[in-house]
Tab-separated table of C-alpha atoms in Angstrom:
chain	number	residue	atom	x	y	z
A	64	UNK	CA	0.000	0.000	0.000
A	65	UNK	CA	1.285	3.333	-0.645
A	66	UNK	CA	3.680	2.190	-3.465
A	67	UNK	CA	2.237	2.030	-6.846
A	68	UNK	CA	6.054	1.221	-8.501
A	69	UNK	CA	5.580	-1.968	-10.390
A	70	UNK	CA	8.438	-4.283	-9.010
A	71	UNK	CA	11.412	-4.902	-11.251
A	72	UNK	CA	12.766	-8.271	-11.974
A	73	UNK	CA	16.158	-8.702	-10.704
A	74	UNK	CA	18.585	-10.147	-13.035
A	75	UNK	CA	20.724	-11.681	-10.704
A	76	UNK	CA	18.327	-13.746	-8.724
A	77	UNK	CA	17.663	-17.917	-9.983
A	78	UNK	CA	14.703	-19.282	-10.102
A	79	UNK	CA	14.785	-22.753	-8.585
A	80	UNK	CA	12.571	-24.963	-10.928
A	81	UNK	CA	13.180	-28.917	-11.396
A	82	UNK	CA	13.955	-28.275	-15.454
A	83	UNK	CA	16.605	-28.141	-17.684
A	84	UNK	CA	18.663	-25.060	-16.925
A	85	UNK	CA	21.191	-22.805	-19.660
A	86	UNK	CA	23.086	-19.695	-18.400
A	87	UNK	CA	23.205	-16.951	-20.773
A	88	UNK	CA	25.350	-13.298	-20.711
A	89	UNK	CA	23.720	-10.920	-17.708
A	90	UNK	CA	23.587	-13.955	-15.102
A	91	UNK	CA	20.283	-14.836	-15.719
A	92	UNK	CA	19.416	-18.660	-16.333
A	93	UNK	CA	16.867	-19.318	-18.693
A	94	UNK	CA	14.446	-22.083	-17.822
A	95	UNK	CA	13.982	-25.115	-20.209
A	96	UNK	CA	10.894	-27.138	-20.092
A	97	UNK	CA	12.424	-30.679	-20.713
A	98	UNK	CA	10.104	-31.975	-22.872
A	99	UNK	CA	10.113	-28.659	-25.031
A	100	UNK	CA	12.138	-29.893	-27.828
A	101	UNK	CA	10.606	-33.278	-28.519
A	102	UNK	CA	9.067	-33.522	-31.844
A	103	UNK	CA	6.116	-35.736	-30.715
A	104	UNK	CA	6.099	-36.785	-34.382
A	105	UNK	CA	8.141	-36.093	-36.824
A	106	UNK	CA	10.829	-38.901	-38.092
A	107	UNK	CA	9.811	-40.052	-34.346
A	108	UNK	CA	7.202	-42.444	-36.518
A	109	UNK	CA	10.013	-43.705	-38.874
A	110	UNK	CA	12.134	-44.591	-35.597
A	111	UNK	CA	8.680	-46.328	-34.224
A	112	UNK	CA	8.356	-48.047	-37.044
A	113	UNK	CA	12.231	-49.233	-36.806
A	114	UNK	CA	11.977	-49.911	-33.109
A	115	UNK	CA	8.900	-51.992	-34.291
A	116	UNK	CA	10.670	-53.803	-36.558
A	117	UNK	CA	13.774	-54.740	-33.890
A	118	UNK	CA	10.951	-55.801	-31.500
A	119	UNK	CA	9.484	-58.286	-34.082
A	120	UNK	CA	13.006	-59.432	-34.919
A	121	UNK	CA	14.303	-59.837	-31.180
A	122	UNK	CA	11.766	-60.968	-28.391
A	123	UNK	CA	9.293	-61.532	-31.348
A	124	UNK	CA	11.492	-64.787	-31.947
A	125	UNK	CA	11.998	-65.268	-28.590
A	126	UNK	CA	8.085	-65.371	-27.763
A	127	UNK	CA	8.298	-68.233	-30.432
A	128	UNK	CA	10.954	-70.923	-28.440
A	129	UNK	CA	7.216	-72.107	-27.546
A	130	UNK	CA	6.856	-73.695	-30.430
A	131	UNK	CA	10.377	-75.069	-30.843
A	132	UNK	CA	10.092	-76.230	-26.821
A	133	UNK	CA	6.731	-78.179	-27.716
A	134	UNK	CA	8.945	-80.586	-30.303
A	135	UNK	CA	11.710	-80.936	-28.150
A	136	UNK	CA	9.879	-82.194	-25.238
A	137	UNK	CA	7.789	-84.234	-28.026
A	138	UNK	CA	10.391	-85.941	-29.988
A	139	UNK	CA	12.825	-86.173	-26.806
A	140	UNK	CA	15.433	-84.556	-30.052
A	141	UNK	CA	18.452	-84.878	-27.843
A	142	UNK	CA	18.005	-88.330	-25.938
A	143	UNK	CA	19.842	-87.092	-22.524
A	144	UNK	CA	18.402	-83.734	-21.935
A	145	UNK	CA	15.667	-83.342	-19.423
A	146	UNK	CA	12.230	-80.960	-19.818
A	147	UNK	CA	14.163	-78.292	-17.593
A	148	UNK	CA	17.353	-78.417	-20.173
A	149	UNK	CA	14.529	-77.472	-22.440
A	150	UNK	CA	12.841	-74.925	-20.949
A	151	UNK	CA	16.056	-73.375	-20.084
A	152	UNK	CA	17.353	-72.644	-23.093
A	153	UNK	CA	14.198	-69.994	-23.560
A	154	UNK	CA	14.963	-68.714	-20.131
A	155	UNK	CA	18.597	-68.037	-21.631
A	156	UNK	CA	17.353	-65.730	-24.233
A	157	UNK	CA	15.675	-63.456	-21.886
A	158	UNK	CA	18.686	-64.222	-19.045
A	159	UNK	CA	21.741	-63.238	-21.131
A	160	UNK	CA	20.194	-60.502	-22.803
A	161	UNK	CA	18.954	-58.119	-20.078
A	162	UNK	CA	21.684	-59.506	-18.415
A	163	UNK	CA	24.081	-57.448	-20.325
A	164	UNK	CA	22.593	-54.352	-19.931
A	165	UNK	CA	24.993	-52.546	-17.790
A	166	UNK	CA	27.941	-53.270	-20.079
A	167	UNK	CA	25.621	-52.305	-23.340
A	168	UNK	CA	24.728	-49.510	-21.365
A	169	UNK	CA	28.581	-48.127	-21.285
A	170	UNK	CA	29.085	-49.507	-25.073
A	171	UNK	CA	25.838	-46.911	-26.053
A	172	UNK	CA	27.675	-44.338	-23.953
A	173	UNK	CA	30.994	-44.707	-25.546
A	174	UNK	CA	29.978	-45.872	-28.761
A	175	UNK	CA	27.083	-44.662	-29.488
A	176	UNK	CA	23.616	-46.828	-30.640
A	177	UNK	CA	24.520	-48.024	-33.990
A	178	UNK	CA	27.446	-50.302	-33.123
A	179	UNK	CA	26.793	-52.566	-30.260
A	180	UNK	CA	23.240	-53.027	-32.423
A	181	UNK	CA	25.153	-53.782	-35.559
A	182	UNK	CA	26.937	-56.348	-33.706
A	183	UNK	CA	24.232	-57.606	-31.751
A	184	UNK	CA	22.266	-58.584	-35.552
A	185	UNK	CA	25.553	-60.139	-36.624
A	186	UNK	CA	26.033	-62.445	-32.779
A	187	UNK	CA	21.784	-63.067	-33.218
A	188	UNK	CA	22.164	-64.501	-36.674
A	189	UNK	CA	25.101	-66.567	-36.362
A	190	UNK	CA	23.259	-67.827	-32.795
A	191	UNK	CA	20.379	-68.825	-34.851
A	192	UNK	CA	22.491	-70.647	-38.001
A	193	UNK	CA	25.093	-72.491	-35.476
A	194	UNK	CA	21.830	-73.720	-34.267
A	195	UNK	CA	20.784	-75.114	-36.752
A	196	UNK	CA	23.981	-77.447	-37.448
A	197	UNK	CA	23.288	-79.337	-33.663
A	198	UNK	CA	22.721	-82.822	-33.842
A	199	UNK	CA	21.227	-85.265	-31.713
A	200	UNK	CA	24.387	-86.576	-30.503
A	201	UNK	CA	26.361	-83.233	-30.113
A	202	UNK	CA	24.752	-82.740	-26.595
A	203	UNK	CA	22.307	-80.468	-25.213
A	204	UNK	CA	25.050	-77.509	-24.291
A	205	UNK	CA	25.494	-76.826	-28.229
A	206	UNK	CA	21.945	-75.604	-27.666
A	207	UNK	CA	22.902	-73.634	-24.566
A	208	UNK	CA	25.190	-71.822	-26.468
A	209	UNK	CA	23.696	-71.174	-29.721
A	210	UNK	CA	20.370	-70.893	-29.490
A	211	UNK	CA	20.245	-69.911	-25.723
A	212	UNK	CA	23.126	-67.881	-25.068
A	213	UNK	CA	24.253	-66.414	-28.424
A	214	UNK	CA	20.599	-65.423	-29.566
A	215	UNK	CA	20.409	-63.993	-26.431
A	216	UNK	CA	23.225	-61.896	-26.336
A	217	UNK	CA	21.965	-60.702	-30.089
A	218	UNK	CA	19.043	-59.521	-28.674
A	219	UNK	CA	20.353	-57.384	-25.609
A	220	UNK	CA	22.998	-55.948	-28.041
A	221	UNK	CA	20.224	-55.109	-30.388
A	222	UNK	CA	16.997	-54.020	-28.657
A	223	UNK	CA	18.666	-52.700	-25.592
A	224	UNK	CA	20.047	-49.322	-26.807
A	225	UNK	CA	17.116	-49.077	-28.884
A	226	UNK	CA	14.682	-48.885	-25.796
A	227	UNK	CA	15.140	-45.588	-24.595
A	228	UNK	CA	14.537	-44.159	-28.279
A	229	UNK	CA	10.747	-43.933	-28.626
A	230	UNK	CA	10.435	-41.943	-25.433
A	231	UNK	CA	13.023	-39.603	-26.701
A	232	UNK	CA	11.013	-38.868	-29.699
A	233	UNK	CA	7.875	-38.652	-27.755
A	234	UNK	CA	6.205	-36.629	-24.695
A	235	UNK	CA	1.988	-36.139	-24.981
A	236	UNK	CA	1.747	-39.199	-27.430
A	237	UNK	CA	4.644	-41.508	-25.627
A	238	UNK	CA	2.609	-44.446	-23.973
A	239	UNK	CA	1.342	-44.734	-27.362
A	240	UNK	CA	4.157	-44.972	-29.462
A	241	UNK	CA	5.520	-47.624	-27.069
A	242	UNK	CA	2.537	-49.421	-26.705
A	243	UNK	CA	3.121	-49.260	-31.059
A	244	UNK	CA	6.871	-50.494	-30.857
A	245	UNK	CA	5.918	-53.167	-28.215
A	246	UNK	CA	3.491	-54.950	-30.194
A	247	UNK	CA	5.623	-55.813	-32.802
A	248	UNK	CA	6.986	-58.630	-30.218
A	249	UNK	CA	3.519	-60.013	-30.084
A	250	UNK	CA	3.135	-59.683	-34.281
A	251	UNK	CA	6.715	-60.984	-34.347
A	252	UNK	CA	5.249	-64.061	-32.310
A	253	UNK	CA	2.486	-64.456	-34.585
A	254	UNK	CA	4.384	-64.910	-37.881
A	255	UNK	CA	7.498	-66.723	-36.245
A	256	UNK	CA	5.269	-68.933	-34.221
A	257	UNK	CA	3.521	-70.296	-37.310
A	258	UNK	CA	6.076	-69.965	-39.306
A	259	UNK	CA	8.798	-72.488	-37.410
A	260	UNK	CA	5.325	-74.595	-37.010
A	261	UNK	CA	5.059	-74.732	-40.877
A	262	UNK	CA	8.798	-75.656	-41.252
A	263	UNK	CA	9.384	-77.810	-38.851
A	264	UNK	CA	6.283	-80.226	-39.329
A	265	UNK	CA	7.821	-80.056	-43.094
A	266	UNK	CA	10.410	-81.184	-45.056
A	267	UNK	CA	12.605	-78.985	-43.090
A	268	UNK	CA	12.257	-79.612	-39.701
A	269	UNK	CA	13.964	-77.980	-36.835
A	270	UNK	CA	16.734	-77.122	-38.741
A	271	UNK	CA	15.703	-75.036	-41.375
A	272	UNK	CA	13.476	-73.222	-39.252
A	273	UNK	CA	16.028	-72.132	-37.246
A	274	UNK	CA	17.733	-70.854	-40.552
A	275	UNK	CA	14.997	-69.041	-41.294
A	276	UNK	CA	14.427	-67.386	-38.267
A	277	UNK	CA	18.482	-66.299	-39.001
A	278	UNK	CA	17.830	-65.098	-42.160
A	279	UNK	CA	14.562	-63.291	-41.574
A	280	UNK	CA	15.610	-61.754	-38.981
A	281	UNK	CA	18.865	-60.530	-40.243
A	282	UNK	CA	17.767	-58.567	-42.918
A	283	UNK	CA	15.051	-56.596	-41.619
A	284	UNK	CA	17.301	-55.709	-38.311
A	285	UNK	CA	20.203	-54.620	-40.413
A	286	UNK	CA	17.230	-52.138	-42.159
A	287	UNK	CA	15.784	-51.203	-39.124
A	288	UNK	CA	19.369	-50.235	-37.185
A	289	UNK	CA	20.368	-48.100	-40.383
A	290	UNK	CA	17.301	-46.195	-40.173
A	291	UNK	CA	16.806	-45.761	-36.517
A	292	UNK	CA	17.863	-42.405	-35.029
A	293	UNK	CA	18.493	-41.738	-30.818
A	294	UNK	CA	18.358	-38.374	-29.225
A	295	UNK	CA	20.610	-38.996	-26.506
A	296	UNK	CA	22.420	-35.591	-27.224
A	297	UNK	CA	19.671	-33.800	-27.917
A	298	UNK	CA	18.502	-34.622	-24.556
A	299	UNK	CA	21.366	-34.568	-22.366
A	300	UNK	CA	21.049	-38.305	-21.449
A	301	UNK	CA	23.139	-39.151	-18.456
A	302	UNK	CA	24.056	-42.845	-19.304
A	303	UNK	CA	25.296	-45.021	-16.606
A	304	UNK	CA	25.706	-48.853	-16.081
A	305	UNK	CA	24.779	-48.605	-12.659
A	306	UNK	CA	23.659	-45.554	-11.025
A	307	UNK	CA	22.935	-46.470	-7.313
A	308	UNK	CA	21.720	-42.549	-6.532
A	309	UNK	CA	18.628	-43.616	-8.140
A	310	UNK	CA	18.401	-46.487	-5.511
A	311	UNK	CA	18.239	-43.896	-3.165
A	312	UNK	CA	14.652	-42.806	-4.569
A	313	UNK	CA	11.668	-44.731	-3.007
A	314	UNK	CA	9.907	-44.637	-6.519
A	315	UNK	CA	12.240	-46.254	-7.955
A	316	UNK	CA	12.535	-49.411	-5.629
A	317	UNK	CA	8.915	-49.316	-6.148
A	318	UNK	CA	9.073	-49.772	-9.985
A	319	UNK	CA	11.866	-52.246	-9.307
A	320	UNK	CA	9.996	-54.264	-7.471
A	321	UNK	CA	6.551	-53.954	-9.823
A	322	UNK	CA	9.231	-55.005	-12.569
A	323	UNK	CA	10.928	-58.184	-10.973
A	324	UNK	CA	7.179	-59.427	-9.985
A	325	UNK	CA	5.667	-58.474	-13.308
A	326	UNK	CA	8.362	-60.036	-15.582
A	327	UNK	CA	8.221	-63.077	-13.342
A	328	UNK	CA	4.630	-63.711	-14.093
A	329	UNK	CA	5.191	-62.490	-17.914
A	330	UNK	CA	7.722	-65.804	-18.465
A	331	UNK	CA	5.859	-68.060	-17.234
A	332	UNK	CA	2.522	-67.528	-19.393
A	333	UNK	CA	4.579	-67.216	-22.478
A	334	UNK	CA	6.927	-70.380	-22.208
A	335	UNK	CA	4.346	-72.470	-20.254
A	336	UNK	CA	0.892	-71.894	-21.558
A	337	UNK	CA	1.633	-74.216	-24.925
A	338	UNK	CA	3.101	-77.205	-22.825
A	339	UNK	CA	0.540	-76.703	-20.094
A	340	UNK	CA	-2.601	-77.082	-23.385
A	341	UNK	CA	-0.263	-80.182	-24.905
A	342	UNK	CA	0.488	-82.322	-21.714
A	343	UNK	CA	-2.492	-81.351	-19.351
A	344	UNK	CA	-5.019	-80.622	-22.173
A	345	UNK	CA	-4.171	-83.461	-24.603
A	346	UNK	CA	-4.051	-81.033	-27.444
A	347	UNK	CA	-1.960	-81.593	-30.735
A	348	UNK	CA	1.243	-80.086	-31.696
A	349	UNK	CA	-0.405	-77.673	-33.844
A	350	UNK	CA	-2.876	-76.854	-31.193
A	351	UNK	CA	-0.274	-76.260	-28.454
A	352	UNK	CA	1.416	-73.639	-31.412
A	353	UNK	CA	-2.061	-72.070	-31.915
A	354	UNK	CA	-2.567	-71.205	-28.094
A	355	UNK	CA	1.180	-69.467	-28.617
A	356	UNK	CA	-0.328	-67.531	-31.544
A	357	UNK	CA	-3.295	-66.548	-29.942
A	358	UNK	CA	-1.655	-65.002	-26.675
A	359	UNK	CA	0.856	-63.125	-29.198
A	360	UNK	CA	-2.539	-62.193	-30.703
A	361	UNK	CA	-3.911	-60.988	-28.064
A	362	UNK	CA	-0.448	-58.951	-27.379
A	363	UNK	CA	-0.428	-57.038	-30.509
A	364	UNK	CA	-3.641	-55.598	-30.107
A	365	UNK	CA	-3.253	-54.916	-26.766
A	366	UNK	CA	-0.517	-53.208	-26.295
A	367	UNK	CA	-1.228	-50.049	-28.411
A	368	UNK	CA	-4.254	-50.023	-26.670
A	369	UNK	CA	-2.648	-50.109	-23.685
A	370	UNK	CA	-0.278	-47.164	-24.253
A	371	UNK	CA	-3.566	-44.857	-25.515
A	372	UNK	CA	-5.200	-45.798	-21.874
A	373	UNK	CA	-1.459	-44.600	-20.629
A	374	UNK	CA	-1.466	-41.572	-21.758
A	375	UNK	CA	-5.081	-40.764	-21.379
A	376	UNK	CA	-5.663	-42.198	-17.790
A	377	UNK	CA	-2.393	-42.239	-16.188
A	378	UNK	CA	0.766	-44.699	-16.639
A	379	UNK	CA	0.883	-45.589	-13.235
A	380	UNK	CA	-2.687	-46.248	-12.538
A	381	UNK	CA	-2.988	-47.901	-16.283
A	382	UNK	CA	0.237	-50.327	-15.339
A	383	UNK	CA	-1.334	-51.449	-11.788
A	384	UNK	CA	-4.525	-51.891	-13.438
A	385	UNK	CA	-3.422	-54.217	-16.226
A	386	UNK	CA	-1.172	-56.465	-13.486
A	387	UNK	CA	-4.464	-56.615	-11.349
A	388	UNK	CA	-6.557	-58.155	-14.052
A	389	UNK	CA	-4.090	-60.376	-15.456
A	390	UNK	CA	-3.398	-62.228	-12.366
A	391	UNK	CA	-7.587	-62.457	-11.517
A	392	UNK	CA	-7.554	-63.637	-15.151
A	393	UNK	CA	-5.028	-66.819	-13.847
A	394	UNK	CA	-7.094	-67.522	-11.339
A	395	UNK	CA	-10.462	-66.991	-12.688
A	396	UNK	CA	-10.057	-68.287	-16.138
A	397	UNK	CA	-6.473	-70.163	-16.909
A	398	UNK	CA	-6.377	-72.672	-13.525
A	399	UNK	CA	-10.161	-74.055	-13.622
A	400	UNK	CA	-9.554	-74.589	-18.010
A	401	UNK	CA	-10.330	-77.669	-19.463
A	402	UNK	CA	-10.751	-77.137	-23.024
A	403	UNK	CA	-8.866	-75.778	-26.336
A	404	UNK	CA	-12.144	-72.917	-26.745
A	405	UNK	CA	-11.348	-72.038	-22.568
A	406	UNK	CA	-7.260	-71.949	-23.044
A	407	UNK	CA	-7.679	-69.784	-26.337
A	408	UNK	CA	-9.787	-67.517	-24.608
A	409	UNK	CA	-7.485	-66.997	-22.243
A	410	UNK	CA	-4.893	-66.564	-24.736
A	411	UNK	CA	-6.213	-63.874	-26.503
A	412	UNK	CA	-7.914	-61.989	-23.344
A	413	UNK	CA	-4.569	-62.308	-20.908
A	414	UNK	CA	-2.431	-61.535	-24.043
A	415	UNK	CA	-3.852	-58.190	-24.532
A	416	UNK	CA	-2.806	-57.242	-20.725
A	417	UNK	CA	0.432	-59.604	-20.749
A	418	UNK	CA	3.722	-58.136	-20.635
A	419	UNK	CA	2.360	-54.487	-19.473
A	420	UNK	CA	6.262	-53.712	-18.301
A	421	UNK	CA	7.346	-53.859	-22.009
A	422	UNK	CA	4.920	-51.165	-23.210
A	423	UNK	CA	4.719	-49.452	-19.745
A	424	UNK	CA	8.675	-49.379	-18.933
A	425	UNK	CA	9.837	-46.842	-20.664
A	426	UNK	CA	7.552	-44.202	-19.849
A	427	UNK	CA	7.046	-45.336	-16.186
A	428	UNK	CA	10.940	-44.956	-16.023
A	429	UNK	CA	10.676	-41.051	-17.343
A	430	UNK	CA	7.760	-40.591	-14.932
A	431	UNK	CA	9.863	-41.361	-11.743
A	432	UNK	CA	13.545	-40.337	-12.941
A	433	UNK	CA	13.189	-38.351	-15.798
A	434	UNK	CA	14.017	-38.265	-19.135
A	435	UNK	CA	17.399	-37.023	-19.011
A	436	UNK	CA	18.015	-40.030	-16.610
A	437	UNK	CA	15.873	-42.391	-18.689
A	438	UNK	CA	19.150	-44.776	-20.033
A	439	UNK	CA	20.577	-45.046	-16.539
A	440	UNK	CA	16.839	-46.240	-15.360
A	441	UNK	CA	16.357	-48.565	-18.081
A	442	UNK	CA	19.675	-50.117	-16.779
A	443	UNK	CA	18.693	-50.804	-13.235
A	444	UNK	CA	15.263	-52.574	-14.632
A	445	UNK	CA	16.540	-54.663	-17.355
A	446	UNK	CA	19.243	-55.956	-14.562
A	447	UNK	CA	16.425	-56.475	-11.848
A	448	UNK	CA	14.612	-58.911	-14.285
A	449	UNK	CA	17.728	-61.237	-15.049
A	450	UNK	CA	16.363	-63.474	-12.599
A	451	UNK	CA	13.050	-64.431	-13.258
A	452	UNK	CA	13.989	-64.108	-16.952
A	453	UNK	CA	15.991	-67.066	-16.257
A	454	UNK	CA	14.371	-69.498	-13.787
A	455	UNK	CA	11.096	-70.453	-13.605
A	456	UNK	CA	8.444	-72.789	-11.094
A	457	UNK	CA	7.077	-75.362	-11.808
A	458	UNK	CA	4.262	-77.862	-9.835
A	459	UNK	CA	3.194	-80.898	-10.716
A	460	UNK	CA	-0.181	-81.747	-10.163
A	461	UNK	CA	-1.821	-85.130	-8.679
A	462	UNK	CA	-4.308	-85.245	-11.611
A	463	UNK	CA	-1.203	-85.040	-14.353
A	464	UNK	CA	-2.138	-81.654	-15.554
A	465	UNK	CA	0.592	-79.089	-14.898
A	466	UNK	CA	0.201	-75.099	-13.814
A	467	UNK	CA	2.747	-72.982	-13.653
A	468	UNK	CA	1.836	-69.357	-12.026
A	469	UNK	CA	3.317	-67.312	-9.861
C-alpha cells in the first residue's frame, strides 16, 4: 500500500525450478521445459516403425521358443536332456540378454547406438544358423550356447540401446508410441510362431526353421538399425551402467519391485501356456502352437491399446490396473480350463494385458527419474529382471495336468 512502482525483476536472482537449466550473458538462467524440444512426431514415426521392426526381430522370436520347446519335449530330439534343459534354453534368451545391460549400457555411452546393435544382428544370426547345425548326438550344451546364449546376447545388443529411443522422440503421445513399438513382439510371435510350425512339421524340420528365423531376422534388423535415429544428445542423457543414486529414490525401488514381480509372471505364461494345453489338455502339436499364436494375438492388439489408456488415464494407474486383471484372469479363467475354446480364450484376453512392463517401462521410467536419466533407469530394470527371466516354477499336479503361475 502506498507504493504504486511496479516491481522490477532482478537479473541476478535464480529461479529454482526442477527443469533443464542454460546460463546466458547478464547472469540470468533461462528455464527449459524438458520436454520442449521433442518432436512428438516427426521422423519419431520412422524410428517407431524401426523400433517396431527390432521388436518383431528380437523378443518376437523369442516369444516363439514355444513352439520349438513343444517338439523338443515331443520328440525327446536330444536323448539325454531333461524338460528343464529345455525350458532353459528360452529362459537363456531373456537371461543373457537383459543380463548385459549394464555393459551395453557403457558400449551406447561410448559408442554410441549403432554399433553394439550392428553387432548384436551379426552375434543373433550366427546364434540362430550355429543352431541349426546341432545334432542329436552333439549334446544339449550346443543348444545352450547357440540358441540360448548367443541369440540372447543378439538380442540385448540389439533391442537394448534401442529402448530408450521412442520416449526420446515422444512426450503427450509416448505411452502410445511404445505401446506401437511393443506390439511388434507379439506380431513378431504371430508370424514366427507359425512360421517355425510350418517348417518344422515339413520337409525342413527344426533345422531349417532355425535358418529361417536367421535369415529373416537378419535382414530386416540390419534395415531397421540403419534407419533408426536416438536423441541422446539432444537430450542430455546421463548414461550409466549402474547408477545407485537412483536407488536412493523410493519410486524407484517401487518400480523395481513392480518389474521383478511383473516379468516373473510375464515368463511363465509365455513359455508355459503351450506345454501346459499339450500335456495337461491333450491337445496336438499344432494346437499347443495355436494357443502361442493366440496369446501373441492378443499382445499385438493390446498393447497399443494399452499405451492410448497410458497416456489418457495415467501410466501408473494404467500399469497397476493391467497387473491386477491379469493375475484375476489366472485364477479366474487359466487354472479351472479344461478345453482348447477355454485356453484360447485366455490366450487372446490375458495376451492383450500380458507383458504391461514392455509397453509401460519406458515411460514409467521417465515418470519417476526423468528423461534425461531415462538410459541409466532402463539399466537398473533390465538388470532387476535377469532373474526371473531365467528361472522359472514349476508344480506338478496329482491329476497329471501341470500349472505354472506365480
Amino acid at each position: 500500500m502506498g507504493n504504486d512502482t511496479e516491481s522490477q525483476p532482478d537479473n541476478n536472482s535464480i529461479s529454482v525450478v526442477p527443469a533443464a537449466t542454460e546460463a546466458v550473458p547478464g547472469g540470468v538462467v533461462v528455464v527449459q521445459d524438458p520436454d520442449s524440444d521433442i518432436p512428438d512426431g516427426g521422423y519419431g514415426w520412422v524410428c517407431v516403425a524401426c523400433v517396431f521392426f527390432l521388436n518383431a526381430c528380437t523378443w518376437g522370436i523369442a516369444a516363439a521358443y514355444g513352439v520349438f520347446l513343444s517338439h523338443y519335449l515331443t520328440h525327446s530330439t536330444h536323448p539325454t536332456a531333461t524338460a528343464l534343459d529345455y525350458a532353459f534354453i528360452g529362459g537363456l534368451q531373456f537371461g543373457c540378454s537383459l543380463s548385459l545391460a549394464t555393459p551395453i549400457t557403457l558400449l551406447t555411452r561410448r559408442l554410441g547406438i549403432h554399433i553394439p546393435m550392428a553387432f548384436g544382428v551379426v552375434v543373433q544370426t550366427a546364434g540362430y544358423l550355429l543352431a541349426s547345425f546341432t545334432t542329436p548326438t552333439s549334446g544339449i550344451w550346443q543348444l545352450y550356447l547357440t540358441q540360448g546364449a548367443l541369440v540372447g546376447c543378439g538380442i540385448g545388443l540389439t533391442y537394448l540401446p534401442s529402448a530408450p529411443i521412442t520416449s526420446q522422440w515422444f512426450s503427450a503421445r509416448r505411452s502410445l508410441a511404445n505401446g506401437i513399438v511393443s506390439a511388434g513382439s507379439g506380431i513378431g510371435g504371430i508370424a514366427f510362431s507359425f512360421a517355425s510350425a510350418r517348417v518344422i512339421a515339413g520337409a525342413g524340420g527344426v533345422a531349417w526353421a532355425l535358418r529361417m528365423l536367421a535369415i529373416v531376422s537378419g535382414g530386416v534388423n540390419v534395415v531397421a538399425v540403419a534407419l533408426v535415429r536416438g536423441r541422446n544428445a539432444e537430450v542430455r542423457a546421463t548414461i550409466r551402467g549402474f547408477d545407485v543414486a537412483l536407488l536412493r529414490r523410493e519410486k524407484v525401488v517401487l518400480l523395481l519391485g513392480w518389474a521383478f514381480v511383473s516379468m516373473l509372471g510375464y515368463m511363465t505364461l509365455l513359455y508355459s501356456l503351450s506345454a501346459y494345453g499339450r500335456d495337461a489338455l491333450g491337445l496336438s502339436a499344432g494346437q499347443a502352437a495355436g494357443v502361442t499364436a493366440f496369446l501373441n494375438l492378443g499382445t499385438a492388439v493390446g498393447r497399443p491399446a494399452l499405451g492410448w489408456a497410458s497416456d489418457r488415464w495415467g501410466r501408473v494407474e494404467v500399469a497397476g490396473g493391467a497387473t491386477a486383471a491379469c493375475s484375476v484372469l489366472i485364477f479366474a479363467v487359466w487354472m479351472p480350463a479344461a478345453s482348447y475354446g477355454v485356453l484360447v480364450f485366455f490366450a487372446v484376453v490375458s495376451g492383450t494385458i500380458l507383458g504391461v512392463l514392455w509397453m509401460t517401462i519406458s515411460p514409467l521410467c521417465v515418470e519417476v527419474a526423468g528423461l534425461k536419466d531415462l538410459n541409466s533407469m532402463l539399466s537398473l530394470a533390465w538388470a532387476t529382471t535377469v532373474l526371473p527371466c531365467t528361472c522359472t516354477l514349476k508344480k506338478n499336479m496329482n491329476d497329471e495336468r501341470q500349472l505354472n503361475f506365480f
